[in-house]
Amino acid sequence: MNRSYVLSFGIVALGLVGLMLLNISRFDWNASALLHVSREFGEAYSVPEGTVLYEDGGYDGMLYMQIARDIPEIFLGAPTYDHAYRWQRILLPALASLLSMGNDSALPFVLLGVNVASVLGALFLFLALAGKPNIHAFTLVGNPAALVGILFSLTEPLALFFTMLFLFFWKKSGERVTWGGAPALALALLARETTVLLTIPLLFLPFQYSAEYWNKRFRNIFLLCLSFLPFALWMLFLTNHFDTFPWETNEGMLALPFSGILSLLQHTAASPNAYVLSSAAFFLLFFLPLIAALVSECLRAPQRGAPTTMILGTILAFFLFLDAHIWNVLTSVGRVIPALYPIYALWALEHDSRKTRSLSAALILVSTTVAIGIALSPHPFTIAP
């Protein structure tokens, strides 16, 4: 690894450490603040002594911590936390449970370590593909899924890493699914269920080739189906265990196309606040110009970079159907599909220009600004006895 790689990694690592320290400095330097455990949840689930308890509500990180504590119970009996929707994202809690070796007090540090390592790992893989540092590589770190995921102990950084690992094998093999890439995709699905949107266009890519390529490309479909199998079996297990399909609580996520975006623009004009403005910046500075760039590419040169364009276009099309409550908050819309950022970085690298570099810079700027704002936000808290 040459000096530019080491320098890039050093800057990113220091930036992530600085962001984390900025956040926990407001909570007496207590790393459990990154779990965002509400006082009510902490009291109900008897969280470890010394855990920071937020008086103004918690966030999903506390749920993954509890799932990590409950993993033995889901196989031996009834888990304390019984919401199937969160259990489907089992990979991060499972790793945390394994690495903490039953020490609940270590979970905040394990979750933080896994997420930081995941983001840095994704950056390393992309740099290995790119051959040299470039601004598109840093979108693997400077995006809402990575930064919000670290600050809230969420599953998106791990999903981002395994998606990037899959795409690394995919690109190295001439855009074919490999025996190395299939397990990576399977793990990405177990980290975040929306990774399934990555598999949909990949299933149809073989049909873009003439019949003489069918035998070679059939393996793509077989390996994609194989990578989906662990996730499907886990869904069946959860459905049987909780007597409800894990995606059922996600019904409010989708709406009529463009309705969520129109709601965002309406709120931006009528009653702007920090949440709405950050999401509006993401839409106006990154999402909308990216859509325009893809449409322009398809009109000018339909075959150029077709696979990455097709995958990226499919993911962006899904965003058009997201509900208003998703679009109105960047911490929701920006991390709903972690696979967006690795495939965007690859597409931008293939289409490197002043325009794509501006898009990458805008994404990094908006994401970093929001992350710093989150880290600086004051919250009343107590410490679990």
Coordinates of C-alpha atoms in Angstrom, one line a residue:
M1 CA 0.0 0.0 0.0
N2 CA 1.6 3.3 -1.1
R3 CA 1.8 6.5 0.8
S4 CA -1.4 8.0 -0.7
Y5 CA -3.5 5.0 0.5
V6 CA -2.0 5.2 4.0
L7 CA -2.7 9.0 4.1
S8 CA -6.3 8.5 2.9
F9 CA -6.9 5.8 5.5
G10 CA -5.3 7.9 8.2
I11 CA -7.4 11.0 7.4
V12 CA -10.7 9.0 7.3
A13 CA -9.9 7.0 10.5
L14 CA -9.1 10.2 12.4
G15 CA -12.2 11.9 11.0
L16 CA -14.4 9.0 12.3
V17 CA -12.7 9.0 15.7
G18 CA -13.1 12.7 15.9
L19 CA -16.8 12.5 15.1
M20 CA -17.4 9.8 17.6
L21 CA -15.5 11.7 20.3
L22 CA -17.4 14.8 19.5
N23 CA -20.7 12.9 20.1
I24 CA -19.8 11.2 23.3
S25 CA -18.1 14.3 24.8
R26 CA -21.6 15.5 25.5
F27 CA -22.4 12.4 27.6
D28 CA -19.4 12.4 30.0
W29 CA -17.4 10.4 27.4
N30 CA -19.6 7.4 27.8
A31 CA -19.6 5.3 24.6
S32 CA -23.0 3.8 25.4
A33 CA -24.4 7.1 24.3
L34 CA -24.1 5.8 20.7
L35 CA -26.7 3.2 21.5
H36 CA -29.4 5.9 22.0
V37 CA -31.2 4.0 24.7
S38 CA -34.3 5.7 26.0
R39 CA -34.9 5.8 29.8
E40 CA -38.2 3.8 29.4
F41 CA -36.5 1.1 27.3
G42 CA -33.5 0.9 29.6
E43 CA -35.7 0.4 32.6
A44 CA -38.0 -2.1 30.9
Y45 CA -35.1 -4.3 29.7
S46 CA -32.7 -3.8 32.6
V47 CA -29.7 -2.5 30.5
P48 CA -26.2 -2.8 31.9
E49 CA -25.1 -0.5 34.7
G50 CA -23.6 2.7 33.4
T51 CA -25.5 2.9 30.2
V52 CA -26.5 6.3 29.0
L53 CA -30.3 6.7 29.1
Y54 CA -31.9 9.4 26.9
E55 CA -34.7 11.3 28.5
D56 CA -36.1 12.5 25.1
G57 CA -36.5 9.1 23.4
G58 CA -34.3 6.4 21.9
Y59 CA -33.4 5.0 18.5
D60 CA -32.8 1.7 16.8
G61 CA -29.3 1.1 18.2
M62 CA -30.9 0.1 21.5
L63 CA -33.0 -2.5 19.8
Y64 CA -29.9 -4.2 18.2
M65 CA -28.2 -4.2 21.5
Q66 CA -31.1 -6.0 23.1
I67 CA -31.3 -8.5 20.2
A68 CA -27.6 -9.2 20.7
R69 CA -28.4 -9.9 24.4
D70 CA -31.4 -12.1 23.4
I71 CA -29.9 -14.2 20.7
P72 CA -29.5 -17.4 22.8
E73 CA -33.2 -17.0 23.9
I74 CA -34.6 -17.0 20.4
F75 CA -33.4 -20.6 20.0
L76 CA -34.0 -21.7 23.6
G77 CA -37.2 -19.9 24.4
A78 CA -38.9 -16.6 24.1
P79 CA -36.6 -13.6 23.6
T80 CA -37.2 -10.5 25.7
Y81 CA -37.5 -8.3 22.6
D82 CA -40.0 -9.8 20.3
H83 CA -40.4 -7.5 17.2
A84 CA -39.7 -9.6 14.1
Y85 CA -39.1 -6.6 11.9
R86 CA -35.8 -5.8 13.7
W87 CA -34.8 -9.4 14.1
Q88 CA -34.5 -9.8 10.4
R89 CA -31.4 -7.6 10.5
I90 CA -29.6 -10.3 12.5
L91 CA -26.0 -10.0 11.3
L92 CA -24.8 -7.0 13.4
P93 CA -26.4 -8.3 16.7
A94 CA -25.1 -11.8 16.0
L95 CA -21.5 -10.5 15.5
A96 CA -21.9 -8.2 18.6
S97 CA -23.1 -11.2 20.7
L98 CA -20.2 -13.3 19.5
L99 CA -17.5 -10.8 20.0
S100 CA -18.7 -9.5 23.3
M101 CA -18.7 -13.2 24.6
G102 CA -21.7 -12.6 26.9
N103 CA -20.4 -9.3 28.4
D104 CA -23.3 -6.9 27.9
S105 CA -21.2 -4.0 29.1
A106 CA -18.9 -4.5 26.1
L107 CA -21.7 -4.3 23.5
P108 CA -21.4 -0.5 22.9
F109 CA -17.7 -0.9 22.1
V110 CA -18.2 -4.0 20.0
L111 CA -21.0 -2.4 17.9
L112 CA -18.9 0.8 17.4
G113 CA -15.8 -1.3 16.4
V114 CA -17.7 -3.4 13.9
N115 CA -19.3 -0.4 12.3
V116 CA -16.0 1.6 12.0
A117 CA -14.2 -1.4 10.7
S118 CA -17.0 -2.0 8.2
V119 CA -16.8 1.5 6.8
L120 CA -13.0 1.4 6.6
G121 CA -13.2 -2.0 5.0
A122 CA -15.5 -0.8 2.3
L123 CA -13.1 2.1 1.6
F124 CA -10.2 -0.3 1.3
L125 CA -12.1 -2.6 -1.2
F126 CA -13.1 0.4 -3.4
L127 CA -9.5 1.8 -3.4
A128 CA -8.3 -1.7 -4.4
L129 CA -10.6 -1.5 -7.4
A130 CA -10.0 2.1 -8.3
G131 CA -6.2 1.8 -8.1
K132 CA -5.7 5.2 -6.5
P133 CA -7.5 7.5 -4.1
N134 CA -10.3 9.7 -5.6
I135 CA -13.2 11.6 -4.3
H136 CA -15.7 8.8 -5.3
A137 CA -13.9 6.5 -2.9
F138 CA -14.7 8.8 0.0
T139 CA -18.5 8.6 -0.6
L140 CA -18.2 5.1 0.9
V141 CA -17.5 6.9 4.2
G142 CA -19.2 10.3 3.6
N143 CA -22.8 9.1 3.2
P144 CA -25.7 9.0 5.7
A145 CA -25.8 5.2 5.9
A146 CA -22.2 5.1 7.1
L147 CA -22.0 8.1 9.4
V148 CA -25.5 7.9 10.9
G149 CA -25.0 4.1 11.3
I150 CA -21.8 4.8 13.4
L151 CA -23.4 7.5 15.5
F152 CA -26.5 5.4 16.2
S153 CA -25.0 1.9 16.3
L154 CA -27.1 0.7 13.3
T155 CA -26.8 -2.1 10.8
E156 CA -26.1 0.0 7.7
P157 CA -22.3 0.1 7.8
L158 CA -22.1 -3.7 7.9
A159 CA -24.5 -3.9 5.0
L160 CA -22.4 -1.4 3.1
F161 CA -19.2 -3.4 3.7
F162 CA -20.6 -6.7 2.5
T163 CA -22.3 -5.0 -0.5
M164 CA -18.9 -3.5 -1.4
L165 CA -17.3 -6.9 -0.9
F166 CA -19.8 -8.5 -3.3
L167 CA -19.3 -5.8 -5.9
F168 CA -15.5 -6.2 -5.5
F169 CA -15.8 -9.8 -6.6
W170 CA -18.3 -8.9 -9.2
K171 CA -16.1 -6.3 -10.9
K172 CA -13.0 -8.5 -10.6
S173 CA -14.7 -11.3 -12.4
G174 CA -15.9 -9.2 -15.3
E175 CA -19.3 -8.3 -13.8
R176 CA -20.3 -11.9 -13.0
V177 CA -21.5 -13.3 -9.7
T178 CA -18.8 -15.5 -8.2
W179 CA -18.6 -18.2 -5.4
G180 CA -16.8 -15.6 -3.3
G181 CA -19.4 -12.9 -4.0
A182 CA -22.4 -15.0 -3.3
P183 CA -21.7 -15.4 0.5
A184 CA -20.9 -11.6 0.7
L185 CA -24.3 -10.8 -0.8
A186 CA -26.0 -13.3 1.6
L187 CA -24.4 -11.5 4.5
A188 CA -25.4 -8.1 3.2
L189 CA -29.0 -9.3 3.0
L190 CA -28.8 -10.5 6.6
A191 CA -27.5 -7.1 7.6
R192 CA -30.1 -5.0 5.8
E193 CA -33.1 -6.5 4.0
T194 CA -33.3 -3.7 1.4
T195 CA -30.1 -5.1 -0.2
V196 CA -32.6 -7.3 -2.1
L197 CA -33.0 -4.3 -4.5
L198 CA -29.4 -5.0 -5.6
T199 CA -30.3 -8.6 -6.6
I200 CA -33.3 -7.7 -8.8
P201 CA -31.4 -6.1 -11.7
L202 CA -28.6 -8.6 -11.3
L203 CA -31.1 -11.4 -12.0
F204 CA -32.1 -9.8 -15.3
L205 CA -28.6 -8.8 -16.5
P206 CA -27.9 -12.2 -18.1
F207 CA -30.9 -11.6 -20.4
Q208 CA -29.2 -8.7 -22.0
Y209 CA -26.8 -11.0 -23.8
S210 CA -27.3 -13.1 -26.8
A211 CA -28.2 -16.8 -26.6
E212 CA -24.6 -18.0 -27.1
Y213 CA -23.7 -16.5 -23.7
W214 CA -26.6 -18.2 -21.8
N215 CA -24.7 -21.1 -20.5
K216 CA -22.0 -18.9 -19.1
R217 CA -24.4 -16.5 -17.6
F218 CA -26.8 -19.0 -16.1
R219 CA -24.4 -19.3 -13.2
N220 CA -25.2 -15.7 -12.2
I221 CA -28.8 -16.6 -11.6
F222 CA -27.9 -19.8 -9.7
L223 CA -25.5 -18.0 -7.4
L224 CA -27.9 -15.1 -6.8
C225 CA -30.6 -17.5 -5.8
L226 CA -28.1 -19.3 -3.6
S227 CA -27.1 -16.1 -1.9
F228 CA -30.8 -15.3 -1.2
L229 CA -31.3 -18.7 0.5
P230 CA -30.0 -17.9 4.0
F231 CA -32.1 -14.7 4.2
A232 CA -35.2 -16.6 3.0
L233 CA -34.7 -19.4 5.6
W234 CA -34.2 -16.8 8.3
M235 CA -37.4 -15.1 7.3
L236 CA -39.2 -18.4 7.5
F237 CA -37.8 -19.0 10.9
L238 CA -38.9 -15.6 12.2
T239 CA -42.3 -15.9 10.7
N240 CA -42.8 -19.3 12.4
H241 CA -41.3 -18.1 15.7
F242 CA -43.2 -14.7 16.0
D243 CA -46.3 -15.7 14.0
T244 CA -45.9 -12.7 11.8
F245 CA -44.0 -11.9 8.6
P246 CA -41.0 -9.7 9.4
W247 CA -41.7 -7.2 6.7
E248 CA -45.3 -6.5 7.9
T249 CA -44.3 -3.6 10.1
N250 CA -42.7 -2.0 7.1
E251 CA -46.0 -1.3 5.3
G252 CA -45.9 2.4 5.8
M253 CA -42.6 2.7 4.0
L254 CA -44.1 2.9 0.5
A255 CA -46.6 5.3 -1.1
L256 CA -47.6 6.6 -4.5
P257 CA -44.7 7.5 -6.7
F258 CA -43.3 11.0 -6.0
S259 CA -45.7 11.6 -3.1
G260 CA -42.9 11.5 -0.6
I261 CA -40.7 13.8 -2.6
L262 CA -43.6 16.3 -3.1
S263 CA -44.3 16.2 0.6
L264 CA -40.6 17.0 1.3
L265 CA -40.6 20.0 -1.0
Q266 CA -43.9 21.2 0.5
H267 CA -42.5 21.0 4.0
T268 CA -39.3 22.7 2.9
A269 CA -41.2 25.7 1.6
A270 CA -43.9 25.9 4.3
S271 CA -42.3 24.8 7.6
P272 CA -38.5 24.2 7.2
N273 CA -36.5 22.7 10.1
A274 CA -33.1 21.0 10.4
Y275 CA -34.5 17.6 9.6
V276 CA -36.4 18.7 6.5
L277 CA -33.7 21.0 5.2
S278 CA -31.0 18.2 5.4
S279 CA -33.2 15.9 3.5
A280 CA -34.0 18.6 0.9
A281 CA -30.3 19.2 0.5
F282 CA -29.8 15.5 -0.2
F283 CA -32.5 15.5 -2.7
L284 CA -31.6 18.7 -4.5
L285 CA -27.8 18.4 -4.5
F286 CA -27.4 14.7 -4.9
F287 CA -30.5 12.6 -5.8
L288 CA -32.1 14.9 -8.4
P289 CA -28.8 15.6 -10.3
L290 CA -27.9 11.9 -10.2
I291 CA -31.3 11.0 -11.7
A292 CA -30.7 13.6 -14.4
A293 CA -27.2 12.2 -15.1
L294 CA -28.6 8.7 -15.5
V295 CA -31.4 9.8 -17.8
S296 CA -28.9 11.7 -19.9
E297 CA -26.6 8.7 -20.1
C298 CA -29.3 6.4 -21.3
L299 CA -30.4 8.9 -24.0
R300 CA -26.9 9.5 -25.3
A301 CA -25.2 6.1 -24.9
P302 CA -27.5 3.3 -23.8
Q303 CA -24.7 0.7 -23.7
R304 CA -22.1 2.6 -21.8
G305 CA -21.7 1.2 -18.3
A306 CA -25.0 -0.7 -18.7
P307 CA -24.8 -3.0 -15.7
T308 CA -23.9 -0.4 -13.1
T309 CA -26.4 2.0 -14.7
M310 CA -29.2 -0.6 -14.6
I311 CA -28.5 -1.4 -10.9
L312 CA -28.2 2.2 -9.8
G313 CA -31.3 3.1 -11.8
T314 CA -33.3 0.3 -10.1
I315 CA -32.3 1.5 -6.6
L316 CA -33.1 5.1 -7.4
A317 CA -36.5 4.2 -8.8
F318 CA -37.4 2.6 -5.5
F319 CA -36.7 5.9 -3.8
L320 CA -39.5 7.5 -5.8
F321 CA -42.0 5.3 -4.0
L322 CA -40.9 6.1 -0.4
D323 CA -43.4 7.5 1.9
A324 CA -43.3 11.1 3.2
H325 CA -42.1 10.2 6.7
I326 CA -39.1 8.6 5.1
W327 CA -38.2 11.4 2.8
N328 CA -38.7 14.1 5.4
V329 CA -35.7 13.0 7.5
L330 CA -32.3 12.4 6.0
T331 CA -31.4 9.9 8.8
S332 CA -34.2 7.8 7.3
V333 CA -34.1 8.3 3.5
G334 CA -30.3 8.5 3.5
R335 CA -29.8 5.1 5.0
V336 CA -32.8 3.1 3.8
I337 CA -30.8 1.4 1.0
P338 CA -27.1 1.2 2.0
A339 CA -26.3 -0.6 -1.3
L340 CA -26.9 2.8 -3.1
Y341 CA -23.5 4.1 -2.1
P342 CA -21.2 1.3 -3.3
I343 CA -23.0 1.0 -6.6
Y344 CA -23.0 4.8 -7.0
A345 CA -19.3 5.0 -6.3
L346 CA -18.6 2.4 -9.0
W347 CA -20.8 4.1 -11.5
A348 CA -19.2 7.5 -10.7
L349 CA -15.7 6.0 -11.1
E350 CA -16.7 4.6 -14.5
H351 CA -18.1 8.0 -15.5
D352 CA -15.5 10.1 -13.9
S353 CA -16.0 13.8 -14.9
R354 CA -16.4 17.2 -13.3
K355 CA -20.1 16.5 -13.0
T356 CA -19.7 13.2 -11.1
R357 CA -17.0 14.7 -8.9
S358 CA -19.4 17.5 -8.0
L359 CA -22.1 14.9 -7.1
S360 CA -19.7 13.0 -4.9
A361 CA -18.5 16.2 -3.2
A362 CA -22.2 17.2 -2.6
L363 CA -23.0 13.9 -1.0
I364 CA -19.9 14.0 1.3
L365 CA -20.6 17.6 2.2
V366 CA -24.3 17.1 3.1
S367 CA -23.6 13.8 5.0
T368 CA -20.7 15.2 7.0
T369 CA -22.6 18.4 7.9
V370 CA -25.6 16.4 9.1
A371 CA -23.4 14.0 11.1
I372 CA -21.6 16.9 12.8
G373 CA -25.0 18.4 13.6
I374 CA -26.1 15.1 15.2
A375 CA -23.0 14.8 17.2
L376 CA -23.5 18.4 18.6
S377 CA -27.1 17.9 19.4
P378 CA -27.8 18.2 23.2
H379 CA -29.9 15.6 24.9
P380 CA -31.0 15.3 28.5
F381 CA -29.8 12.0 30.0
T382 CA -29.3 9.9 33.1
I383 CA -27.1 6.9 33.8
A384 CA -28.5 3.4 34.4
P385 CA -27.9 2.4 38.0

